[in-house]
Coordinates of C-alpha atoms in Angstrom, one line a residue:
M1 CA -1.0 40.8 -30.8
Q2 CA -1.4 38.6 -27.5
T3 CA -4.0 39.7 -25.3
E4 CA -3.9 39.3 -21.8
V5 CA -6.7 36.9 -20.0
K6 CA -7.7 38.3 -16.8
E7 CA -8.4 35.9 -13.9
K8 CA -12.0 35.7 -12.9
P9 CA -12.5 37.0 -9.1
R10 CA -13.0 34.5 -6.3
Y11 CA -15.4 35.5 -3.4
A12 CA -15.5 33.9 -0.1
I13 CA -17.6 34.5 3.3
V14 CA -16.2 34.2 6.7
A15 CA -17.9 32.4 9.4
S16 CA -16.9 32.6 13.2
V17 CA -18.4 31.2 16.4
Q18 CA -17.0 33.6 19.6
L19 CA -16.5 31.5 22.8
P20 CA -17.2 33.2 26.0
E21 CA -13.7 33.3 26.9
V22 CA -12.4 35.2 24.1
S23 CA -12.3 39.0 24.0
D24 CA -13.9 41.2 21.3
V25 CA -10.8 42.7 20.4
E26 CA -9.3 39.4 20.2
F27 CA -11.8 37.8 18.3
E28 CA -12.0 40.8 15.5
A29 CA -8.2 40.6 15.1
S30 CA -8.4 36.9 14.3
L31 CA -11.0 37.5 11.7
T32 CA -9.2 40.3 10.3
E33 CA -6.1 38.1 9.9
L34 CA -8.2 35.2 8.3
S35 CA -9.3 37.8 5.8
E36 CA -6.0 38.8 5.2
L37 CA -5.1 34.8 4.7
A38 CA -7.8 34.9 2.5
K39 CA -6.5 37.7 0.0
T40 CA -3.2 36.1 -0.1
L41 CA -5.1 32.9 -1.4
G42 CA -6.6 35.1 -4.0
F43 CA -10.1 35.6 -2.2
Q44 CA -11.9 38.6 -1.8
V45 CA -14.2 38.4 1.4
V46 CA -17.6 39.7 0.9
Q47 CA -19.3 39.0 4.3
T48 CA -18.6 38.0 7.6
F49 CA -20.9 35.6 9.7
V50 CA -20.4 35.5 13.4
Q51 CA -22.1 34.0 16.2
K52 CA -21.8 33.9 20.1
R53 CA -22.2 30.5 21.4
S54 CA -21.0 28.5 24.8
S55 CA -19.3 26.1 22.3
F56 CA -19.1 24.9 18.9
D57 CA -21.7 22.9 17.6
R58 CA -20.6 19.5 17.5
T59 CA -22.7 18.6 14.3
A60 CA -21.8 21.5 11.7
Y61 CA -19.7 23.9 14.0
M62 CA -22.8 26.6 14.2
G63 CA -26.5 26.7 15.2
V64 CA -28.9 25.7 12.7
G65 CA -30.4 29.3 12.6
K66 CA -27.2 30.9 11.6
L67 CA -26.7 27.9 8.8
E68 CA -29.9 29.1 7.3
E69 CA -28.8 32.4 7.0
I70 CA -25.7 31.7 5.4
S71 CA -27.1 29.1 3.1
Q72 CA -29.8 31.9 1.9
F73 CA -26.9 34.2 1.3
V74 CA -24.7 31.8 -0.8
K75 CA -28.0 30.9 -2.8
R76 CA -28.6 34.4 -3.8
G77 CA -25.1 35.5 -4.6
I78 CA -23.4 38.8 -5.0
R79 CA -24.5 41.6 -7.1
A80 CA -21.9 43.3 -8.9
D81 CA -22.6 46.6 -7.9
E82 CA -21.9 45.5 -4.0
L83 CA -18.5 44.7 -5.0
E84 CA -15.6 46.9 -4.3
D85 CA -13.6 45.6 -7.4
D86 CA -13.8 45.4 -10.9
A87 CA -16.2 42.6 -10.9
Q88 CA -18.6 44.7 -13.0
E89 CA -16.7 43.4 -15.8
W90 CA -18.5 40.1 -15.1
D91 CA -21.8 39.0 -15.8
A92 CA -23.9 39.6 -12.3
S93 CA -25.3 35.9 -12.7
A94 CA -21.9 34.5 -12.6
V95 CA -20.8 36.5 -9.3
E96 CA -21.2 33.6 -6.7
I97 CA -19.7 32.7 -3.6
D98 CA -16.9 30.2 -3.9
A99 CA -15.9 29.5 -0.4
L100 CA -16.8 29.4 3.2
L101 CA -13.8 30.2 5.3
V102 CA -14.0 29.1 9.0
D103 CA -11.8 31.1 11.7
H104 CA -11.4 27.6 13.5
E105 CA -10.0 24.1 12.7
I106 CA -12.8 21.9 12.7
S107 CA -13.4 18.1 12.2
P108 CA -14.0 16.5 9.1
S109 CA -17.6 15.5 10.1
Q110 CA -18.2 19.1 10.7
A111 CA -16.7 20.3 7.3
R112 CA -19.1 17.9 5.8
N113 CA -22.2 18.7 7.4
L114 CA -21.3 22.7 6.8
E115 CA -20.8 22.2 3.1
L116 CA -24.2 20.5 2.8
A117 CA -25.9 22.9 4.7
V118 CA -24.2 26.0 3.1
G119 CA -23.9 24.7 -0.3
C120 CA -20.7 25.8 -1.0
E121 CA -16.7 24.5 -0.6
V122 CA -15.9 24.8 3.0
M123 CA -12.3 25.7 3.9
D124 CA -11.3 25.9 7.7
R125 CA -8.3 27.9 9.0
T126 CA -5.8 25.1 9.0
M127 CA -6.6 24.4 5.4
V128 CA -6.2 27.9 4.1
I129 CA -2.8 28.4 5.8
L130 CA -2.0 24.8 4.3
E131 CA -2.9 26.1 0.9
I132 CA -1.1 29.2 1.2
F133 CA 2.1 27.2 2.3
H134 CA 1.6 24.8 -0.7
R135 CA 1.5 27.6 -3.4
N136 CA 4.3 29.7 -1.8
A137 CA 6.7 26.6 -0.8
R138 CA 10.0 27.1 -3.7
S139 CA 12.6 24.8 -2.4
R140 CA 12.7 21.0 -2.2
A141 CA 12.8 20.9 1.5
A142 CA 9.8 23.3 2.1
R143 CA 7.5 21.6 -0.7
A144 CA 8.1 18.1 1.2
Q145 CA 7.3 19.6 4.5
V146 CA 4.1 21.2 3.2
E147 CA 3.1 17.9 1.7
I148 CA 3.2 16.1 4.8
A149 CA 1.6 18.6 6.7
R150 CA -1.2 18.7 4.0
L151 CA -1.3 14.7 3.5
G152 CA -1.7 14.5 7.4
Y153 CA -4.4 17.1 7.3
M154 CA -6.4 15.2 4.6
A155 CA -5.7 11.6 5.9
P156 CA -8.6 11.5 8.6
R157 CA -10.8 13.4 6.1
L158 CA -10.9 11.1 3.4
R159 CA -13.9 8.9 4.5
E160 CA -15.8 12.2 5.0
A161 CA -15.0 12.9 1.4
A162 CA -16.4 9.7 0.3
K163 CA -19.5 10.4 2.1
L164 CA -20.1 13.8 0.5
A165 CA -19.7 12.1 -2.7
G166 CA -22.6 10.2 -2.1
P167 CA -23.7 6.5 -3.4
Q168 CA -21.9 6.9 -6.3
G169 CA -18.4 8.0 -4.6
R170 CA -19.0 5.2 -2.1
Q171 CA -19.8 2.9 -4.5
R172 CA -21.5 0.3 -1.8
S173 CA -21.9 -2.8 -2.7
G174 CA -24.7 -5.0 -0.7
M175 CA -26.7 -4.0 1.9
G176 CA -24.8 -2.6 5.1
G177 CA -21.7 -4.3 3.8
R178 CA -18.2 -3.1 3.7
G179 CA -18.5 -1.7 0.1
A180 CA -16.1 -0.9 -2.5
G181 CA -16.0 2.5 -2.1
E182 CA -15.0 2.1 1.8
S183 CA -12.2 -0.3 1.1
H184 CA -10.9 2.4 -1.7
T185 CA -11.1 4.8 1.1
E186 CA -8.8 2.8 3.2
L187 CA -6.5 2.1 0.2
D188 CA -6.2 5.9 0.2
R189 CA -5.3 6.0 3.8
R190 CA -2.8 3.5 3.2
K191 CA -1.2 5.3 0.3
V192 CA -1.0 8.4 2.3
R193 CA 0.4 7.0 5.4
D194 CA 3.4 5.4 2.8
R195 CA 3.7 8.8 1.1
I196 CA 4.2 10.6 4.6
A197 CA 6.9 8.0 5.3
E198 CA 8.7 8.5 2.2
L199 CA 8.8 12.3 2.5
Q200 CA 10.0 11.9 6.2
R201 CA 13.0 9.8 4.9
E202 CA 13.6 12.5 2.2
I203 CA 13.5 15.1 5.0
I204 CA 16.0 13.3 7.1
A205 CA 18.3 13.1 4.2
M206 CA 18.0 17.0 3.1
E207 CA 18.3 17.9 6.9
L208 CA 21.7 15.9 6.9
E209 CA 22.9 17.5 3.7
R210 CA 21.9 20.8 5.1
K211 CA 23.8 20.3 8.3
T212 CA 27.0 19.3 6.2
Q213 CA 26.7 22.4 3.9
R214 CA 26.5 24.9 7.0
A215 CA 29.3 23.1 8.6
R216 CA 31.4 23.7 5.4
R217 CA 30.3 27.4 5.4
L218 CA 31.5 27.8 8.8
E219 CA 34.7 26.3 8.3
R220 CA 35.2 28.5 5.2
Q221 CA 34.5 31.6 6.7
G222 CA 36.8 30.6 9.8
I223 CA 35.8 30.3 13.9
G224 CA 33.4 32.7 15.4
L225 CA 31.1 33.6 12.2
G226 CA 28.3 35.5 13.7
G227 CA 24.8 34.6 13.0
V228 CA 21.5 36.8 13.2
S229 CA 17.7 35.3 12.6
L230 CA 15.3 37.7 11.7
V231 CA 11.9 36.3 13.2
G232 CA 8.6 37.7 13.8
Y233 CA 5.0 37.5 12.9
T234 CA 4.3 37.3 9.1
N235 CA 4.1 40.6 7.1
A236 CA 6.0 42.5 9.8
G237 CA 8.6 43.6 7.3
K238 CA 11.3 41.4 7.8
S239 CA 12.1 40.5 4.3
T240 CA 12.3 44.4 3.5
L241 CA 14.7 44.7 6.8
M242 CA 16.6 41.9 5.5
R243 CA 17.0 43.8 1.9
A244 CA 18.0 46.8 3.7
M245 CA 20.8 45.3 5.8
T246 CA 22.3 43.1 3.3
G247 CA 21.8 45.1 -0.1
S248 CA 20.4 41.8 -1.5
E249 CA 17.4 41.5 -3.8
V250 CA 15.1 39.4 -1.7
L251 CA 11.2 39.0 -2.3
V252 CA 9.4 41.8 -0.4
A253 CA 5.5 41.3 -0.7
N254 CA 2.5 42.8 1.1
K255 CA 1.4 39.5 1.6
L256 CA 1.0 36.9 5.1
F257 CA 3.7 34.0 4.4
A258 CA 5.3 35.7 1.2
T259 CA 8.7 34.2 2.4
L260 CA 9.0 30.3 3.3
D261 CA 12.2 29.6 2.4
T262 CA 15.1 30.5 4.9
T263 CA 16.9 33.3 2.8
V264 CA 20.8 33.8 4.0
R265 CA 23.1 36.7 3.3
A266 CA 25.9 39.0 4.6
L267 CA 25.5 42.1 6.7
Y268 CA 26.7 44.9 4.3
P269 CA 28.8 46.2 4.3
E270 CA 30.5 43.4 6.0
S271 CA 31.9 43.8 9.1
V272 CA 34.5 41.8 11.4
P273 CA 33.5 39.3 12.5
R274 CA 31.4 38.8 9.3
V275 CA 27.6 38.4 10.2
L276 CA 24.9 36.2 8.1
V277 CA 21.5 37.3 8.4
S278 CA 18.7 34.7 7.7
D279 CA 14.9 35.8 6.9
T280 CA 12.9 32.9 8.7
V281 CA 9.2 32.2 8.0
G282 CA 6.9 34.4 9.7
F283 CA 4.6 33.3 12.6
I284 CA 0.8 33.4 12.9
K285 CA -1.5 32.9 15.9
N286 CA -2.9 29.2 15.9
L287 CA -0.4 28.0 13.3
P288 CA -1.1 24.4 13.1
H289 CA 1.2 22.2 14.9
G290 CA 1.9 19.9 12.0
L291 CA 3.4 23.0 10.3
V292 CA 5.4 23.7 13.2
A293 CA 6.9 20.3 13.1
S294 CA 7.0 20.2 9.6
F295 CA 9.1 23.5 9.7
K296 CA 11.3 22.6 12.4
S297 CA 14.4 22.5 10.1
T298 CA 13.3 26.1 8.7
L299 CA 12.6 27.7 11.9
E300 CA 16.0 26.1 13.4
E301 CA 17.8 28.8 11.7
A302 CA 16.6 30.8 14.9
L303 CA 18.2 28.2 17.2
D304 CA 21.6 28.1 14.9
A305 CA 21.6 32.0 15.5
S306 CA 23.6 34.1 18.0
L307 CA 21.3 37.0 17.9
L308 CA 17.8 36.8 17.1
L309 CA 16.0 40.1 15.7
H310 CA 12.4 39.8 16.9
V311 CA 10.7 42.1 14.2
I312 CA 7.4 43.5 15.2
D313 CA 4.7 45.7 13.1
A314 CA 4.8 49.2 15.5
S315 CA 1.7 50.4 13.3
D316 CA -0.5 47.2 14.2
P317 CA -2.7 47.8 17.0
G318 CA -2.7 44.2 17.6
F319 CA 1.2 44.1 18.0
Q320 CA 1.2 42.8 21.5
R321 CA -0.8 39.6 20.8
Q322 CA 1.6 39.1 17.7
L323 CA 4.6 39.6 20.0
E324 CA 3.1 37.0 22.6
V325 CA 2.6 34.7 19.5
T326 CA 6.2 34.9 18.3
D327 CA 7.3 34.3 21.9
A328 CA 5.5 31.2 22.4
V329 CA 6.6 29.6 19.0
L330 CA 10.1 30.6 19.9
Q331 CA 9.7 28.7 23.1
E332 CA 8.1 25.6 21.5
I333 CA 11.0 25.2 19.3
G334 CA 13.8 26.2 22.2
A335 CA 14.9 29.2 20.8
D336 CA 13.7 31.4 23.7
E337 CA 17.0 31.6 25.3
V338 CA 18.9 32.8 22.3
P339 CA 19.9 36.6 22.9
R340 CA 17.2 38.8 21.5
I341 CA 16.9 42.6 19.9
R342 CA 13.0 43.2 19.6
V343 CA 12.7 45.7 16.7
F344 CA 9.6 47.9 16.2
N345 CA 9.6 48.0 12.6
K346 CA 7.3 50.6 10.2
I347 CA 7.1 53.4 13.0
D348 CA 6.9 55.6 9.4
H349 CA 3.0 54.1 9.4
V350 CA 2.0 55.6 12.6
G351 CA 0.6 59.1 11.9
D352 CA 2.7 62.3 11.4
E353 CA 6.0 63.0 13.0
A354 CA 5.2 63.9 16.3
E355 CA 2.3 61.0 16.7
Q356 CA 5.7 58.7 15.4
A357 CA 7.8 60.5 18.1
A358 CA 5.0 59.9 21.0
W359 CA 4.7 56.0 20.0
T360 CA 8.2 55.6 19.8
A361 CA 8.8 57.0 23.3
E362 CA 6.1 54.7 24.7
L363 CA 7.7 51.7 23.2
Q364 CA 11.2 52.3 24.5
T365 CA 9.3 52.8 28.0
R366 CA 7.4 49.6 27.6
Y367 CA 10.3 47.5 26.2
P368 CA 13.6 49.0 27.5
G369 CA 16.7 48.3 25.0
C370 CA 14.0 47.8 21.7
V371 CA 14.8 49.5 18.3
V372 CA 12.2 51.7 16.9
M373 CA 12.7 52.4 13.5
S374 CA 11.6 51.8 9.6
A375 CA 13.5 49.6 7.5
R376 CA 12.7 52.3 4.8
R377 CA 15.1 55.1 6.2
P378 CA 18.8 54.3 5.7
E379 CA 20.2 56.1 8.8
E380 CA 17.9 54.0 11.1
V381 CA 18.9 50.9 9.1
A382 CA 22.8 52.2 9.7
S383 CA 22.0 52.5 13.5
L384 CA 20.5 49.1 13.8
R385 CA 23.5 47.4 11.8
A386 CA 25.7 49.5 14.4
A387 CA 23.7 47.4 17.5
I388 CA 24.4 44.2 15.7
V389 CA 28.0 44.8 15.1
S390 CA 28.3 45.6 18.6
F391 CA 26.8 42.7 20.0
F392 CA 29.3 40.7 17.9
Q393 CA 32.1 42.5 19.0
Q394 CA 31.6 42.7 22.5
D395 CA 33.9 39.6 23.0
L396 CA 36.5 40.7 20.7
V397 CA 40.0 42.0 22.2
E398 CA 42.5 44.6 21.2
E399 CA 46.3 43.6 20.4
E400 CA 49.2 45.3 18.7
L401 CA 50.8 43.0 16.1
L402 CA 54.3 43.8 14.5
L403 CA 54.3 42.8 10.8
P404 CA 58.0 42.4 9.8
W405 CA 59.2 44.0 6.4
S406 CA 59.9 39.8 5.4
A407 CA 56.2 39.2 5.9
Q408 CA 54.4 41.6 4.2
Q409 CA 52.5 39.0 2.2
L410 CA 50.2 38.7 5.5
R411 CA 49.0 42.3 5.4
G412 CA 45.8 40.8 3.8
E413 CA 45.1 38.3 6.4
I414 CA 45.4 41.1 9.0
Y415 CA 42.9 43.3 7.3
S416 CA 40.5 40.3 6.3
H417 CA 40.4 38.9 9.8
C418 CA 40.7 41.7 12.0
Q419 CA 39.3 45.6 12.6
V420 CA 42.7 47.6 12.0
L421 CA 42.3 50.6 14.4
E422 CA 45.8 52.0 13.8
E423 CA 49.0 51.1 11.6
R424 CA 52.4 52.7 12.2
T425 CA 55.7 52.1 10.2
E426 CA 58.9 51.7 12.3
D427 CA 62.4 50.2 11.5
E428 CA 61.4 46.9 12.0
G429 CA 58.3 46.7 10.4
S430 CA 54.6 47.7 10.3
W431 CA 52.8 47.6 13.5
F432 CA 49.0 47.5 13.7
R433 CA 46.6 48.1 16.7
V434 CA 43.7 45.5 15.9
R435 CA 40.5 44.5 17.6
G436 CA 39.5 40.7 16.7
E437 CA 38.6 37.2 18.3
P438 CA 41.0 35.9 20.5
E439 CA 41.5 32.8 18.5
K440 CA 42.3 34.6 15.2
L441 CA 44.5 36.8 17.0
R442 CA 46.7 33.7 18.3
V443 CA 46.7 32.3 15.0
L444 CA 47.9 35.6 13.4
R445 CA 50.8 35.5 16.2
E446 CA 51.8 31.9 15.3
Q447 CA 51.7 32.8 11.6
L448 CA 54.0 35.5 12.2
N449 CA 56.2 33.1 13.8
P450 CA 58.3 31.5 11.0
G451 CA 58.3 28.2 13.1
S452 CA 54.8 27.6 12.5
Q453 CA 54.3 29.0 9.2
G454 CA 53.5 25.7 7.4
R455 CA 50.4 24.9 9.5
E456 CA 49.1 28.3 9.9
K457 CA 49.4 28.7 6.1
E458 CA 46.8 25.9 5.9
Y459 CA 44.3 27.5 8.5
W460 CA 44.0 30.6 6.4
E461 CA 43.7 28.7 3.3
V462 CA 40.4 26.6 4.6

């Protein structure tokens, strides 16, 4: 009988410096976010150390007194009875701090000095996010993009890592000379640069392939295919909404950055015109610029879209900050001019029915035209779907077409590419009152004309 091996818990502490220009609300929200990131990475945060300073300490990020306090905490470790989970299963002497998480991006020398001062591994906010992306990337393109970002982050830290390893790691030969260890570091950095260049070439090739595939997809579907991209803060419920609108089995997890690779599905039930929905990577405050650049191809689904659904967690007290972060990132990638519907999701997480109704009214007053809903309520998903279809149907035109008895084989084409409002039978054939895109209606008219049968038959077979 095979027994399940339970993984030993990992524990982390968080450290952050509050600068004068950062409000208490914003500071607390950032700490909460880092704790959620830590949870995604598999850590349980057991203690938080904060310090108010006019600026970061250039040497080790925090002041000497606070470093000593953290060091003493790390040396003491955590008793099993102080923990919330099932760590009591483990020997109390083995319950120790695995990492110190810093809520800012710090320099390589600051990280090295901090690690020496507190006595455990140090990960800054950027490193935490990069590690999550590294673990969650699935597609070849996503893995390559994440590796570029990680290599770019690690390159300037190689020298500090050699220093941290001590005399053995540096392998200095001679007094004050350029030792073998330092030469090895330079070699590593050159290898990193070469690997980044190789990955960038691979990404360019994959980008061309992606554009070719997308062009073929549009060609197969015909002119005027509608595209909707779900954008918004990570963990706002985008994947749940995607699943509800398309009937697809996409990953849904209560974790930050559960989705890294773009998923594309058709709106269900299918509409006229056919609408494709894509779920993109979630945004986050202080997303490293290297990752914004690396995931440009993923986020470009938002640029390709005709409509953006900006999904916001209505139950999160800090939603305003999240909304601003998403707006800023969309502006950075040039997607801020794409038409947008703000969707306040998870309204069912806001108290009882009266509280939900009051908060819905408040949001609709603040953000005219927004949609307030829960992705778990079918009737509200149906209402959002109707709004999406209405957006894509605003440029459709109504027309009457006569389908002669001699051309009944084209009946399927009419139903496939138009919304049939009415059908009636007369002596000369079937009359259809339809709504469709002007170009497709033109094709249908020419196809019903025997003189253009050959050319239009080729169009519908694309």
